Amino acid sequence: MEFLCVFVNLIILASTQTVNPGLRLRITQDGLHYANKVAVDTFAKDIKRTRLEDITGNVKGVQYSLTNLIVNDLKAPKSAITLASGSDVEWKATKLGLEIDGTFKYIFLFIKGGGDFTVKASDLSFAVGIQIGVDTNGKPTIKTTSCDCKIGPLQIKFRGKRAWIYNILTSLASNAIATMLQKKVSYITNTYLHVQTF
């Protein structure tokens, strides 16, 4: 929860009135820069070595399975956390690069085969809305208000024979892996920030 602790450091508490004491939130630019650095480092550590779900199906008579999908390499994104309005901030990241390795098997009539493959994503981006506030007990809170993730074109390389089968698998794998990556990125960012009270 290092990332959550960083956001606590963005909040400076001050008494506003003697009769009706309250909290005032002040978010500094230095704090945003520091939070961004830690956010990127923590996100990169968490998503690297992430295992994605297996993919199985049957199309045009080809039964296939894509398994052991693991994020093995990562290119850090261009990232910034900026003040949106009031005490709301937004974390945006672009040009995130990932490399995923996996294994595959297929059966078509009496033909069986398999091998390994690599997926490269070079244009993944996300934007997360973050709301910093105070609960009814006067404690600072932080939660996500939105999460939008986009995946650019994926490059997939199957290693083996029978290229026509791989052409079918490439399209299927691209769509399925892109969908899983979107869910995984949203899950990781929401896990950091989802309605936390300090």
PDB file of C-alpha atoms in Angstrom:
ATOM      1  CA  MET A   1       0.000   0.000   0.000  1.00  0.00           C
ATOM      2  CA  GLU A   2       2.955   2.343  -0.544  1.00  0.00           C
ATOM      3  CA  PHE A   3       1.035   4.161  -3.236  1.00  0.00           C
ATOM      4  CA  LEU A   4      -1.832   4.965  -0.863  1.00  0.00           C
ATOM      5  CA  CYS A   5       0.596   6.299   1.738  1.00  0.00           C
ATOM      6  CA  VAL A   6       2.026   8.701  -0.825  1.00  0.00           C
ATOM      7  CA  PHE A   7      -1.373  10.269  -1.349  1.00  0.00           C
ATOM      8  CA  VAL A   8      -1.714  10.776   2.381  1.00  0.00           C
ATOM      9  CA  ASN A   9       1.445  12.888   2.183  1.00  0.00           C
ATOM     10  CA  LEU A  10      -0.252  15.072  -0.435  1.00  0.00           C
ATOM     11  CA  ILE A  11      -2.832  16.165   2.124  1.00  0.00           C
ATOM     12  CA  ILE A  12      -1.920  18.878   4.606  1.00  0.00           C
ATOM     13  CA  LEU A  13      -4.452  19.176   7.419  1.00  0.00           C
ATOM     14  CA  ALA A  14      -5.186  22.503   9.104  1.00  0.00           C
ATOM     15  CA  SER A  15      -7.784  23.735  11.595  1.00  0.00           C
ATOM     16  CA  THR A  16     -10.064  26.322  10.028  1.00  0.00           C
ATOM     17  CA  GLN A  17     -12.236  27.511  12.885  1.00  0.00           C
ATOM     18  CA  THR A  18     -12.064  27.218  16.654  1.00  0.00           C
ATOM     19  CA  VAL A  19     -15.810  26.750  17.092  1.00  0.00           C
ATOM     20  CA  ASN A  20     -16.291  24.432  14.174  1.00  0.00           C
ATOM     21  CA  PRO A  21     -12.912  22.865  13.427  1.00  0.00           C
ATOM     22  CA  GLY A  22     -12.587  21.266  10.050  1.00  0.00           C
ATOM     23  CA  LEU A  23     -10.124  20.040   7.506  1.00  0.00           C
ATOM     24  CA  ARG A  24      -8.688  21.817   4.531  1.00  0.00           C
ATOM     25  CA  LEU A  25      -7.029  19.818   1.813  1.00  0.00           C
ATOM     26  CA  ARG A  26      -4.007  21.309   0.065  1.00  0.00           C
ATOM     27  CA  ILE A  27      -2.369  19.379  -2.739  1.00  0.00           C
ATOM     28  CA  THR A  28       1.101  20.591  -3.707  1.00  0.00           C
ATOM     29  CA  GLN A  29       2.765  20.316  -7.113  1.00  0.00           C
ATOM     30  CA  ASP A  30       5.841  18.725  -5.543  1.00  0.00           C
ATOM     31  CA  GLY A  31       3.563  16.188  -3.908  1.00  0.00           C
ATOM     32  CA  LEU A  32       1.932  15.380  -7.250  1.00  0.00           C
ATOM     33  CA  HIS A  33       5.322  14.866  -8.913  1.00  0.00           C
ATOM     34  CA  TYR A  34       6.457  12.584  -6.125  1.00  0.00           C
ATOM     35  CA  ALA A  35       3.182  10.639  -6.140  1.00  0.00           C
ATOM     36  CA  ASN A  36       3.513  10.163  -9.900  1.00  0.00           C
ATOM     37  CA  LYS A  37       7.010   8.717  -9.579  1.00  0.00           C
ATOM     38  CA  VAL A  38       5.981   6.265  -6.880  1.00  0.00           C
ATOM     39  CA  ALA A  39       2.753   5.413  -8.742  1.00  0.00           C
ATOM     40  CA  VAL A  40       4.639   4.480 -11.911  1.00  0.00           C
ATOM     41  CA  ASP A  41       7.282   2.472 -10.029  1.00  0.00           C
ATOM     42  CA  THR A  42       4.684   0.585  -8.001  1.00  0.00           C
ATOM     43  CA  PHE A  43       2.413  -0.033 -10.995  1.00  0.00           C
ATOM     44  CA  ALA A  44       5.343  -1.352 -13.039  1.00  0.00           C
ATOM     45  CA  LYS A  45       6.386  -3.707 -10.239  1.00  0.00           C
ATOM     46  CA  ASP A  46       2.863  -5.039  -9.795  1.00  0.00           C
ATOM     47  CA  ILE A  47       2.033  -5.613 -13.463  1.00  0.00           C
ATOM     48  CA  LYS A  48       5.364  -7.200 -14.348  1.00  0.00           C
ATOM     49  CA  ARG A  49       5.212 -10.976 -13.931  1.00  0.00           C
ATOM     50  CA  THR A  50       1.399 -10.715 -13.908  1.00  0.00           C
ATOM     51  CA  ARG A  51      -0.270 -13.886 -15.164  1.00  0.00           C
ATOM     52  CA  LEU A  52      -3.245 -13.486 -17.489  1.00  0.00           C
ATOM     53  CA  GLU A  53      -6.107 -15.937 -17.819  1.00  0.00           C
ATOM     54  CA  ASP A  54      -5.918 -18.842 -20.267  1.00  0.00           C
ATOM     55  CA  ILE A  55      -7.768 -18.435 -23.557  1.00  0.00           C
ATOM     56  CA  THR A  56      -9.554 -21.351 -25.227  1.00  0.00           C
ATOM     57  CA  GLY A  57     -11.977 -21.618 -28.106  1.00  0.00           C
ATOM     58  CA  ASN A  58     -12.959 -23.122 -31.428  1.00  0.00           C
ATOM     59  CA  VAL A  59     -13.089 -21.221 -34.710  1.00  0.00           C
ATOM     60  CA  LYS A  60     -13.311 -22.516 -38.276  1.00  0.00           C
ATOM     61  CA  GLY A  61     -12.861 -26.030 -36.937  1.00  0.00           C
ATOM     62  CA  VAL A  62      -9.649 -25.159 -35.122  1.00  0.00           C
ATOM     63  CA  GLN A  63      -9.649 -25.900 -31.399  1.00  0.00           C
ATOM     64  CA  TYR A  64      -7.043 -23.820 -29.638  1.00  0.00           C
ATOM     65  CA  SER A  65      -5.712 -22.847 -26.229  1.00  0.00           C
ATOM     66  CA  LEU A  66      -3.364 -20.033 -25.218  1.00  0.00           C
ATOM     67  CA  THR A  67      -1.849 -20.636 -21.800  1.00  0.00           C
ATOM     68  CA  ASN A  68       0.902 -19.460 -19.450  1.00  0.00           C
ATOM     69  CA  LEU A  69       0.459 -15.828 -20.475  1.00  0.00           C
ATOM     70  CA  ILE A  70       2.908 -13.840 -18.345  1.00  0.00           C
ATOM     71  CA  VAL A  71       4.002 -10.195 -18.589  1.00  0.00           C
ATOM     72  CA  ASN A  72       7.780 -10.557 -18.843  1.00  0.00           C
ATOM     73  CA  ASP A  73       8.900  -7.100 -19.895  1.00  0.00           C
ATOM     74  CA  LEU A  74       7.638  -3.573 -19.414  1.00  0.00           C
ATOM     75  CA  LYS A  75       8.473  -0.142 -20.798  1.00  0.00           C
ATOM     76  CA  ALA A  76       7.571   2.570 -18.306  1.00  0.00           C
ATOM     77  CA  PRO A  77       4.876   4.961 -19.561  1.00  0.00           C
ATOM     78  CA  LYS A  78       4.894   8.713 -19.850  1.00  0.00           C
ATOM     79  CA  SER A  79       2.892   9.600 -16.788  1.00  0.00           C
ATOM     80  CA  ALA A  80       1.598  12.570 -14.819  1.00  0.00           C
ATOM     81  CA  ILE A  81      -0.722  13.214 -11.903  1.00  0.00           C
ATOM     82  CA  THR A  82      -2.429  16.574 -12.192  1.00  0.00           C
ATOM     83  CA  LEU A  83      -5.006  18.565 -10.268  1.00  0.00           C
ATOM     84  CA  ALA A  84      -8.385  18.257 -11.974  1.00  0.00           C
ATOM     85  CA  SER A  85     -10.684  20.398  -9.823  1.00  0.00           C
ATOM     86  CA  GLY A  86     -10.930  21.117  -6.123  1.00  0.00           C
ATOM     87  CA  SER A  87      -9.368  18.125  -4.378  1.00  0.00           C
ATOM     88  CA  ASP A  88      -9.786  15.816  -7.392  1.00  0.00           C
ATOM     89  CA  VAL A  89      -6.712  14.687  -9.291  1.00  0.00           C
ATOM     90  CA  GLU A  90      -6.164  12.660 -12.455  1.00  0.00           C
ATOM     91  CA  TRP A  91      -3.456  10.118 -13.164  1.00  0.00           C
ATOM     92  CA  LYS A  92      -2.729   9.770 -16.892  1.00  0.00           C
ATOM     93  CA  ALA A  93      -0.232   7.407 -18.474  1.00  0.00           C
ATOM     94  CA  THR A  94       0.562   6.913 -22.169  1.00  0.00           C
ATOM     95  CA  LYS A  95       2.974   4.876 -24.305  1.00  0.00           C
ATOM     96  CA  LEU A  96       3.116   2.001 -21.820  1.00  0.00           C
ATOM     97  CA  GLY A  97       4.858  -0.960 -23.433  1.00  0.00           C
ATOM     98  CA  LEU A  98       4.373  -4.599 -22.449  1.00  0.00           C
ATOM     99  CA  GLU A  99       5.746  -7.918 -23.653  1.00  0.00           C
ATOM    100  CA  ILE A 100       3.802 -11.081 -22.888  1.00  0.00           C
ATOM    101  CA  ASP A 101       5.035 -14.630 -23.384  1.00  0.00           C
ATOM    102  CA  GLY A 102       2.818 -17.685 -23.596  1.00  0.00           C
ATOM    103  CA  THR A 103       2.327 -21.168 -24.998  1.00  0.00           C
ATOM    104  CA  PHE A 104      -0.335 -22.479 -27.386  1.00  0.00           C
ATOM    105  CA  LYS A 105      -1.865 -25.695 -28.658  1.00  0.00           C
ATOM    106  CA  TYR A 106      -4.277 -26.394 -31.491  1.00  0.00           C
ATOM    107  CA  ILE A 107      -6.165 -29.279 -33.059  1.00  0.00           C
ATOM    108  CA  PHE A 108      -7.599 -29.230 -36.591  1.00  0.00           C
ATOM    109  CA  LEU A 109      -9.057 -32.545 -37.773  1.00  0.00           C
ATOM    110  CA  PHE A 110      -6.122 -34.953 -37.379  1.00  0.00           C
ATOM    111  CA  ILE A 111      -3.508 -32.180 -37.161  1.00  0.00           C
ATOM    112  CA  LYS A 112      -2.139 -31.235 -33.761  1.00  0.00           C
ATOM    113  CA  GLY A 113       0.487 -28.686 -32.949  1.00  0.00           C
ATOM    114  CA  GLY A 114       1.727 -26.099 -30.519  1.00  0.00           C
ATOM    115  CA  GLY A 115       4.606 -23.985 -29.412  1.00  0.00           C
ATOM    116  CA  ASP A 116       5.197 -20.632 -27.827  1.00  0.00           C
ATOM    117  CA  PHE A 117       4.440 -17.048 -28.761  1.00  0.00           C
ATOM    118  CA  THR A 118       5.197 -13.448 -27.822  1.00  0.00           C
ATOM    119  CA  VAL A 119       2.813 -10.504 -27.671  1.00  0.00           C
ATOM    120  CA  LYS A 120       4.058  -6.922 -27.802  1.00  0.00           C
ATOM    121  CA  ALA A 121       1.886  -3.953 -26.816  1.00  0.00           C
ATOM    122  CA  SER A 122       3.579  -0.607 -27.411  1.00  0.00           C
ATOM    123  CA  ASP A 123       0.715   1.864 -27.086  1.00  0.00           C
ATOM    124  CA  LEU A 124      -1.237   1.183 -23.898  1.00  0.00           C
ATOM    125  CA  SER A 125      -2.672   4.192 -22.069  1.00  0.00           C
ATOM    126  CA  PHE A 126      -4.937   4.818 -19.096  1.00  0.00           C
ATOM    127  CA  ALA A 127      -6.530   7.689 -17.191  1.00  0.00           C
ATOM    128  CA  VAL A 128      -7.697   7.359 -13.592  1.00  0.00           C
ATOM    129  CA  GLY A 129      -9.851   9.921 -11.792  1.00  0.00           C
ATOM    130  CA  ILE A 130      -8.994  10.200  -8.095  1.00  0.00           C
ATOM    131  CA  GLN A 131     -11.054  11.941  -5.434  1.00  0.00           C
ATOM    132  CA  ILE A 132      -9.462  12.992  -2.166  1.00  0.00           C
ATOM    133  CA  GLY A 133     -11.889  13.963   0.556  1.00  0.00           C
ATOM    134  CA  VAL A 134     -12.899  13.683   4.183  1.00  0.00           C
ATOM    135  CA  ASP A 135     -15.372  11.225   5.728  1.00  0.00           C
ATOM    136  CA  THR A 136     -17.980  11.998   8.386  1.00  0.00           C
ATOM    137  CA  ASN A 137     -15.420  11.340  11.122  1.00  0.00           C
ATOM    138  CA  GLY A 138     -13.005  13.872   9.689  1.00  0.00           C
ATOM    139  CA  LYS A 139     -10.567  11.317   8.322  1.00  0.00           C
ATOM    140  CA  PRO A 140      -9.003  11.771   4.873  1.00  0.00           C
ATOM    141  CA  THR A 141     -10.306   9.409   2.188  1.00  0.00           C
ATOM    142  CA  ILE A 142      -9.199   8.533  -1.308  1.00  0.00           C
ATOM    143  CA  LYS A 143     -11.113   6.699  -4.032  1.00  0.00           C
ATOM    144  CA  THR A 144     -11.214   6.247  -7.787  1.00  0.00           C
ATOM    145  CA  THR A 145     -14.029   7.936  -9.675  1.00  0.00           C
ATOM    146  CA  SER A 146     -13.197   6.660 -13.161  1.00  0.00           C
ATOM    147  CA  CYS A 147     -10.767   4.451 -15.029  1.00  0.00           C
ATOM    148  CA  ASP A 148     -10.359   4.467 -18.809  1.00  0.00           C
ATOM    149  CA  CYS A 149      -7.840   2.128 -20.433  1.00  0.00           C
ATOM    150  CA  LYS A 150      -7.014   1.881 -24.138  1.00  0.00           C
ATOM    151  CA  ILE A 151      -4.886  -0.690 -25.953  1.00  0.00           C
ATOM    152  CA  GLY A 152      -3.231   0.040 -29.286  1.00  0.00           C
ATOM    153  CA  PRO A 153      -2.489  -2.626 -31.926  1.00  0.00           C
ATOM    154  CA  LEU A 154      -0.756  -5.757 -30.639  1.00  0.00           C
ATOM    155  CA  GLN A 155       2.068  -7.574 -32.402  1.00  0.00           C
ATOM    156  CA  ILE A 156       1.937 -11.343 -31.983  1.00  0.00           C
ATOM    157  CA  LYS A 157       4.585 -13.779 -33.135  1.00  0.00           C
ATOM    158  CA  PHE A 158       3.856 -17.518 -33.098  1.00  0.00           C
ATOM    159  CA  ARG A 159       6.830 -19.833 -33.379  1.00  0.00           C
ATOM    160  CA  GLY A 160       6.132 -23.006 -35.311  1.00  0.00           C
ATOM    161  CA  LYS A 161       4.768 -24.284 -38.639  1.00  0.00           C
ATOM    162  CA  ARG A 162       1.440 -23.989 -40.484  1.00  0.00           C
ATOM    163  CA  ALA A 163       1.210 -20.193 -40.815  1.00  0.00           C
ATOM    164  CA  TRP A 164      -2.447 -20.281 -41.926  1.00  0.00           C
ATOM    165  CA  ILE A 165      -3.512 -21.535 -38.508  1.00  0.00           C
ATOM    166  CA  TYR A 166      -1.452 -18.831 -36.819  1.00  0.00           C
ATOM    167  CA  ASN A 167      -3.182 -16.164 -38.904  1.00  0.00           C
ATOM    168  CA  ILE A 168      -6.499 -17.285 -37.395  1.00  0.00           C
ATOM    169  CA  LEU A 169      -5.052 -17.385 -33.880  1.00  0.00           C
ATOM    170  CA  THR A 170      -3.440 -13.953 -34.232  1.00  0.00           C
ATOM    171  CA  SER A 171      -6.748 -12.150 -34.650  1.00  0.00           C
ATOM    172  CA  LEU A 172      -8.398 -14.097 -31.830  1.00  0.00           C
ATOM    173  CA  ALA A 173      -5.462 -13.664 -29.469  1.00  0.00           C
ATOM    174  CA  SER A 174      -5.197  -9.933 -30.146  1.00  0.00           C
ATOM    175  CA  ASN A 175      -8.798  -9.246 -29.187  1.00  0.00           C
ATOM    176  CA  ALA A 176      -8.802 -11.530 -26.150  1.00  0.00           C
ATOM    177  CA  ILE A 177      -5.470 -10.313 -24.760  1.00  0.00           C
ATOM    178  CA  ALA A 178      -6.358  -6.644 -25.318  1.00  0.00           C
ATOM    179  CA  THR A 179      -9.588  -7.131 -23.346  1.00  0.00           C
ATOM    180  CA  MET A 180      -7.743  -8.875 -20.506  1.00  0.00           C
ATOM    181  CA  LEU A 181      -5.071  -6.176 -20.348  1.00  0.00           C
ATOM    182  CA  GLN A 182      -7.717  -3.468 -20.075  1.00  0.00           C
ATOM    183  CA  LYS A 183      -9.353  -5.289 -17.175  1.00  0.00           C
ATOM    184  CA  LYS A 184      -6.011  -6.001 -15.497  1.00  0.00           C
ATOM    185  CA  VAL A 185      -4.818  -2.383 -15.663  1.00  0.00           C
ATOM    186  CA  SER A 186      -8.141  -1.106 -14.306  1.00  0.00           C
ATOM    187  CA  TYR A 187      -8.083  -3.724 -11.539  1.00  0.00           C
ATOM    188  CA  ILE A 188      -4.555  -2.830 -10.432  1.00  0.00           C
ATOM    189  CA  THR A 189      -5.187   0.930 -10.332  1.00  0.00           C
ATOM    190  CA  ASN A 190      -8.512   0.484  -8.537  1.00  0.00           C
ATOM    191  CA  THR A 191      -6.901  -1.862  -6.012  1.00  0.00           C
ATOM    192  CA  TYR A 192      -4.492   0.924  -5.069  1.00  0.00           C
ATOM    193  CA  LEU A 193      -7.121   3.572  -4.635  1.00  0.00           C
ATOM    194  CA  HIS A 194     -10.564   2.063  -4.091  1.00  0.00           C
ATOM    195  CA  VAL A 195     -12.309   3.880  -1.200  1.00  0.00           C
ATOM    196  CA  GLN A 196      -9.495   3.983   1.322  1.00  0.00           C
ATOM    197  CA  THR A 197      -9.790   5.739   4.681  1.00  0.00           C
ATOM    198  CA  PHE A 198      -6.750   6.728   6.685  1.00  0.00           C
TER     199      PHE A 198
END
